[in-house]
GROMACS .gro file of C-alpha atoms in nm:
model
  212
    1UNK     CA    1   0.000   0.000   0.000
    2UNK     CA    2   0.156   0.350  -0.064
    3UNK     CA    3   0.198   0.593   0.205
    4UNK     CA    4   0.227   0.882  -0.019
    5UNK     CA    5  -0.116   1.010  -0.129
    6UNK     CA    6  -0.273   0.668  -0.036
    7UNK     CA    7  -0.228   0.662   0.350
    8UNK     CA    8  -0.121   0.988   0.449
    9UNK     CA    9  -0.268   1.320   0.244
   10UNK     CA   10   0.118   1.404   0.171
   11UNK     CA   11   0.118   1.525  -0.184
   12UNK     CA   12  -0.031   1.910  -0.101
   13UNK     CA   13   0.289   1.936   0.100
   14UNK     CA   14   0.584   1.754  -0.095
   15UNK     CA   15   0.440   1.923  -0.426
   16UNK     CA   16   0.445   2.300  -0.216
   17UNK     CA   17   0.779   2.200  -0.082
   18UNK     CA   18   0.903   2.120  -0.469
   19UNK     CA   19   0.751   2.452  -0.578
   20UNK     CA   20   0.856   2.643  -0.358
   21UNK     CA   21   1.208   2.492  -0.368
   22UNK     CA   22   1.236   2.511  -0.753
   23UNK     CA   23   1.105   2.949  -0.709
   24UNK     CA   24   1.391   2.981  -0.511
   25UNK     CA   25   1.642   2.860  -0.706
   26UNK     CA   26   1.533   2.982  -0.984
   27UNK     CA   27   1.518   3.319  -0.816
   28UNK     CA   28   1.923   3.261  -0.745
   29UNK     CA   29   1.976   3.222  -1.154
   30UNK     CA   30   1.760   3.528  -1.212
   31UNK     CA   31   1.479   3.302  -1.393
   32UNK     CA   32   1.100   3.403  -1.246
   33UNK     CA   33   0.906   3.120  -1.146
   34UNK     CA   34   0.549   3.145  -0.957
   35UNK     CA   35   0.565   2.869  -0.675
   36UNK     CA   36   0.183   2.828  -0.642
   37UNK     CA   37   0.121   2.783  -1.033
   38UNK     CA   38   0.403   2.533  -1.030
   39UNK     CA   39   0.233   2.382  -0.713
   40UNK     CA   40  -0.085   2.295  -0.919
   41UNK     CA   41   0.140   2.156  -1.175
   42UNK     CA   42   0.335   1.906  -0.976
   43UNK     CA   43   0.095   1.799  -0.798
   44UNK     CA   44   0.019   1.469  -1.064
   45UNK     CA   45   0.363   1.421  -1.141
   46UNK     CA   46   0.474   1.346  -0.777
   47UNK     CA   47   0.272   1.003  -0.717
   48UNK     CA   48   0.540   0.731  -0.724
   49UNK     CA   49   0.845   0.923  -0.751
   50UNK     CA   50   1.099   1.081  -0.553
   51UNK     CA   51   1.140   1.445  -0.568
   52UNK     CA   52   1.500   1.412  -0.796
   53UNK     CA   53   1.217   1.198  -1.022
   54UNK     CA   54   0.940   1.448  -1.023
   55UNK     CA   55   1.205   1.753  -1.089
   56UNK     CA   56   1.356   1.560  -1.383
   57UNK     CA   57   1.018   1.521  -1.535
   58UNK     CA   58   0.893   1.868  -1.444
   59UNK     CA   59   1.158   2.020  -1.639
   60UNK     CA   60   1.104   1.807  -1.934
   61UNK     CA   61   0.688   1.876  -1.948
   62UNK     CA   62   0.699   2.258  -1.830
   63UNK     CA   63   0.741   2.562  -2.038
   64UNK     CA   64   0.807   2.776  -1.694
   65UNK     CA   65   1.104   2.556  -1.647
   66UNK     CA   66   1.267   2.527  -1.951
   67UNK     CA   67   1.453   2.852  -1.921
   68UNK     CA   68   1.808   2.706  -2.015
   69UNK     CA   69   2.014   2.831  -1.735
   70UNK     CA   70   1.758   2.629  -1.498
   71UNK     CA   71   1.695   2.337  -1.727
   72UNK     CA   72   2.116   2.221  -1.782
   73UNK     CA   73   2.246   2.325  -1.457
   74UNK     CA   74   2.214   1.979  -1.255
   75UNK     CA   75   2.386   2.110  -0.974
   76UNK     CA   76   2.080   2.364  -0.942
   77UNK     CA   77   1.888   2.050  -0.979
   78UNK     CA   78   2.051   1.851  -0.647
   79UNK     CA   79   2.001   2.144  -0.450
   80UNK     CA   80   1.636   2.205  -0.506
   81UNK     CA   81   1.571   1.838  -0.452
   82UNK     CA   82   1.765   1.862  -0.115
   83UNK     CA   83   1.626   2.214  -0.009
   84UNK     CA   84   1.259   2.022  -0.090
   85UNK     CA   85   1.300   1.691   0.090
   86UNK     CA   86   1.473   1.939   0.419
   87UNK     CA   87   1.112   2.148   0.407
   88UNK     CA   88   0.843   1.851   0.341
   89UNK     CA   89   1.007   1.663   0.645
   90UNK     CA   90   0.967   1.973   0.817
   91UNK     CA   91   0.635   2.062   0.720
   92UNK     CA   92   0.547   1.678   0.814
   93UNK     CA   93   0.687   1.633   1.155
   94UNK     CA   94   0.401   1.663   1.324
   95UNK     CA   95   0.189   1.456   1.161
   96UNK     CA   96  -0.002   1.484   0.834
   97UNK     CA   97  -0.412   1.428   0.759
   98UNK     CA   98  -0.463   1.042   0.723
   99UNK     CA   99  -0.726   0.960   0.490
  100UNK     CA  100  -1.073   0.931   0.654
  101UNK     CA  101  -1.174   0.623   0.803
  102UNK     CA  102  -0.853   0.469   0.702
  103UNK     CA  103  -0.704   0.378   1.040
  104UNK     CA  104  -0.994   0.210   1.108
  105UNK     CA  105  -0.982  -0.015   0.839
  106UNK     CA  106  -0.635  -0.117   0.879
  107UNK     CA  107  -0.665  -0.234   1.218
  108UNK     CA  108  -0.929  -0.434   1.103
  109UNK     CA  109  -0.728  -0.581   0.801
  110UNK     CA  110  -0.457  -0.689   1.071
  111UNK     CA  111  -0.755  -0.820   1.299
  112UNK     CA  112  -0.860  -1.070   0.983
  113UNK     CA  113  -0.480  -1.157   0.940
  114UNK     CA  114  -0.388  -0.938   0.636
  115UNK     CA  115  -0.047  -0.860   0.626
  116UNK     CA  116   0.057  -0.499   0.523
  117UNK     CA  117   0.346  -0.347   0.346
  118UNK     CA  118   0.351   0.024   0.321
  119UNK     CA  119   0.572   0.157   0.001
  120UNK     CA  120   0.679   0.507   0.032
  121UNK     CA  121   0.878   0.811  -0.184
  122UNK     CA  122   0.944   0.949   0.086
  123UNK     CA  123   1.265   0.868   0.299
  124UNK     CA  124   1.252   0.616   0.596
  125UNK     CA  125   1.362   0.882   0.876
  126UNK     CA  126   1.038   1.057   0.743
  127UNK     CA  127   0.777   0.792   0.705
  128UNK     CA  128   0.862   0.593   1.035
  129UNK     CA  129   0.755   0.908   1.297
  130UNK     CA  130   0.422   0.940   1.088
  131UNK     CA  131   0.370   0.612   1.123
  132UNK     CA  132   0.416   0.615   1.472
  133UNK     CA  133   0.222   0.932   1.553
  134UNK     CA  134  -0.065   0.754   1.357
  135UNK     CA  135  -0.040   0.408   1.548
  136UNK     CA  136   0.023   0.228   1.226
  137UNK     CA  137   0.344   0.106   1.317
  138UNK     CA  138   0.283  -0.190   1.492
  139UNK     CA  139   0.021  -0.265   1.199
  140UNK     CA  140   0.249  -0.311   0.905
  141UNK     CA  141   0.426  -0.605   0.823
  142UNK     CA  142   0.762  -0.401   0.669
  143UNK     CA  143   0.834  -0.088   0.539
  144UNK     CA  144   1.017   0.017   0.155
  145UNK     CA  145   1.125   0.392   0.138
  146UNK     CA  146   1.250   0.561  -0.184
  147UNK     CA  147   1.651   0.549   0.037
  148UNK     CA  148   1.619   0.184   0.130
  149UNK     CA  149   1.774   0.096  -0.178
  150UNK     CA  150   2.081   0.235  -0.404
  151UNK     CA  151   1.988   0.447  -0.694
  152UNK     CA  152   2.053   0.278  -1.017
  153UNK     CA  153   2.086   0.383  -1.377
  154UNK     CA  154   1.760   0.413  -1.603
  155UNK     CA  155   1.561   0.190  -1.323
  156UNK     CA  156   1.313   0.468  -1.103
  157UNK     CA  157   1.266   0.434  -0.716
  158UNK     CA  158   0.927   0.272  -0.744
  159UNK     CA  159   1.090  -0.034  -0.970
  160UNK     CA  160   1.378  -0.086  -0.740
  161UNK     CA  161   1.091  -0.083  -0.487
  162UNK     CA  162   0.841  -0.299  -0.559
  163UNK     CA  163   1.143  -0.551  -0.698
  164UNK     CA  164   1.267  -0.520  -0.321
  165UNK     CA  165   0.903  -0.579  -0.189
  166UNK     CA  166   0.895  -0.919  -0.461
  167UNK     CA  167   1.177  -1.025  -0.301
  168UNK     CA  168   1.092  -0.999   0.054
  169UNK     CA  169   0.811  -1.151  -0.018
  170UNK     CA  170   0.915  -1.434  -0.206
  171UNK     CA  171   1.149  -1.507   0.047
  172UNK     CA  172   0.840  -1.557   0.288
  173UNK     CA  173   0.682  -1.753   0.091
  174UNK     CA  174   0.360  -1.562   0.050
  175UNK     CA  175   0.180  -1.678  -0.298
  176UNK     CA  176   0.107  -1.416  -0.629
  177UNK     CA  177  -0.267  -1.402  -0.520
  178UNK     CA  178  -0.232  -1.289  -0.169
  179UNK     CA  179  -0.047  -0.982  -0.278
  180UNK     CA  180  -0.261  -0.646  -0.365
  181UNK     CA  181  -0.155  -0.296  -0.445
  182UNK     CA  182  -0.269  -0.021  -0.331
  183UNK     CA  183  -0.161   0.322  -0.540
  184UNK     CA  184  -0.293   0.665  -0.590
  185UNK     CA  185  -0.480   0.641  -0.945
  186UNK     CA  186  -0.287   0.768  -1.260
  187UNK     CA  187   0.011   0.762  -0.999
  188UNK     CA  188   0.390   0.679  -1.180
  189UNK     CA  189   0.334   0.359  -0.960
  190UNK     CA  190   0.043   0.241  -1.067
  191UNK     CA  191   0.092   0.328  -1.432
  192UNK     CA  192   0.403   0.074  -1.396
  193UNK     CA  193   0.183  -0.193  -1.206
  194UNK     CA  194  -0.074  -0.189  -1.504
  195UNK     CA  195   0.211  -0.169  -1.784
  196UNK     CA  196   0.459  -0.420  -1.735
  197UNK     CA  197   0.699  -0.410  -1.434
  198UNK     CA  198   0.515  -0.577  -1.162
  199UNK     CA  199   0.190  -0.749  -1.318
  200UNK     CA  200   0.159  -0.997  -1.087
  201UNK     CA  201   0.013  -0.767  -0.866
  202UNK     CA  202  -0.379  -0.648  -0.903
  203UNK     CA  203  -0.371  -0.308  -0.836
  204UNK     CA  204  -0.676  -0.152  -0.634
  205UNK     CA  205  -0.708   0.267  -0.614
  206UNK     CA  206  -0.927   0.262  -0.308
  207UNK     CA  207  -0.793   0.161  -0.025
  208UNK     CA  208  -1.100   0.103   0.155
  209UNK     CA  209  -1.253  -0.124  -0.080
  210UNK     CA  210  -1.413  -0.453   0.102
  211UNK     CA  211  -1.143  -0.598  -0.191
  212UNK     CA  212  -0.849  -0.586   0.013
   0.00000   0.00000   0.00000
């Protein structure tokens, strides 16, 4: 199940934190960018990637961002992604909105013996206090985060994740048709579930469907 969007209601914040990073750099190379516009804008992209993903993209698909001292300098690129991740787990550490009635339902999931693993683009030192301050932590049977694993050429964070998860789970031994995922609709993830990388899985958008 992802955390991102699907859980927690995290996207309003790691898109603002994004914007608001990319203004300000772009500010520093004297390019003008409006940080709620770009808000708006982000806000689908971010679903399933990390925010060195979601930058990459934006600067590919955006006309306000193709201004070519912004667009080539990669450094400028790092530092936005850094300055982003430092303000979302700011901005998140106290908590964010759950989704309603969703706590609920996965204590009852663990009541009927459901095992849970929450999949997250955020980083681990992030997603485990939220966790906590939402009581979910004993509920979950392990957790992937977009740093659990080493970046690697041409493969995104939510491959290398879900291969992780396959692996995990292999490893325990739990069959193809026990395993359901759970990711924001039109998400990066669940674009991938439905086109080739993991379709073993069957991919539900609601997590409080009397499916799971």
């Amino acid at each position: 199940m992802a955390f991102d969007g699907i859980i927690a209601d995290t996207l309003p914040l790691r898109a603002q934190a994004l914007a608001e990073a990319i203004a300000l750099e772009c500010a520093a190379l004297d390019v003008t960018v409006h940080a709620p516009a770009l808000c708006r804008s982000l806000m689908p992209l971010l679903p399933g990637r990390t925010f060195n993903e979601c930058l990459a993209v934006a600067v590919e698909q955006m006309p306000a961002l193709q201004h070519e001292r912004f667009r080539h300098d990669l450094t400028a690129h790092d530092i936005v992604a850094i300055r982003a991740q430092r303000d979302w787990a700011m901005a998140a550490a106290h908590g964010v909105p759950l989704r309603d009635g969703l706590l609920d339902h996965m204590h009852k999931l663990v009541a009927r013996g459901v095992r849970i693993v929450v999949r997250s683009d955020s980083q681990r030192r992030e997603v485990e206090p939220l966790l906590r301050l939402a009581g979910l932590d004993d509920s979950i049977l392990f957790l992937r985060c977009a740093d659990d694993l080493p970046r690697r050429t041409r493969v995104t964070s939510v491959q290398a994740s879900y291969e992780a998860i396959e692996a995990r789970l292999e490893r325990m031994r739990i069959p193809w048709v026990q395993r359901d995922a759970v990711e924001v609709p039109g998400g990066t993830a669940a674009c991938m579930l439905l086109e080739s990388a993991s379709p073993r899985y069957f991919l539900l958008t609601d997590p409080l469907t009397k499916a799971l």
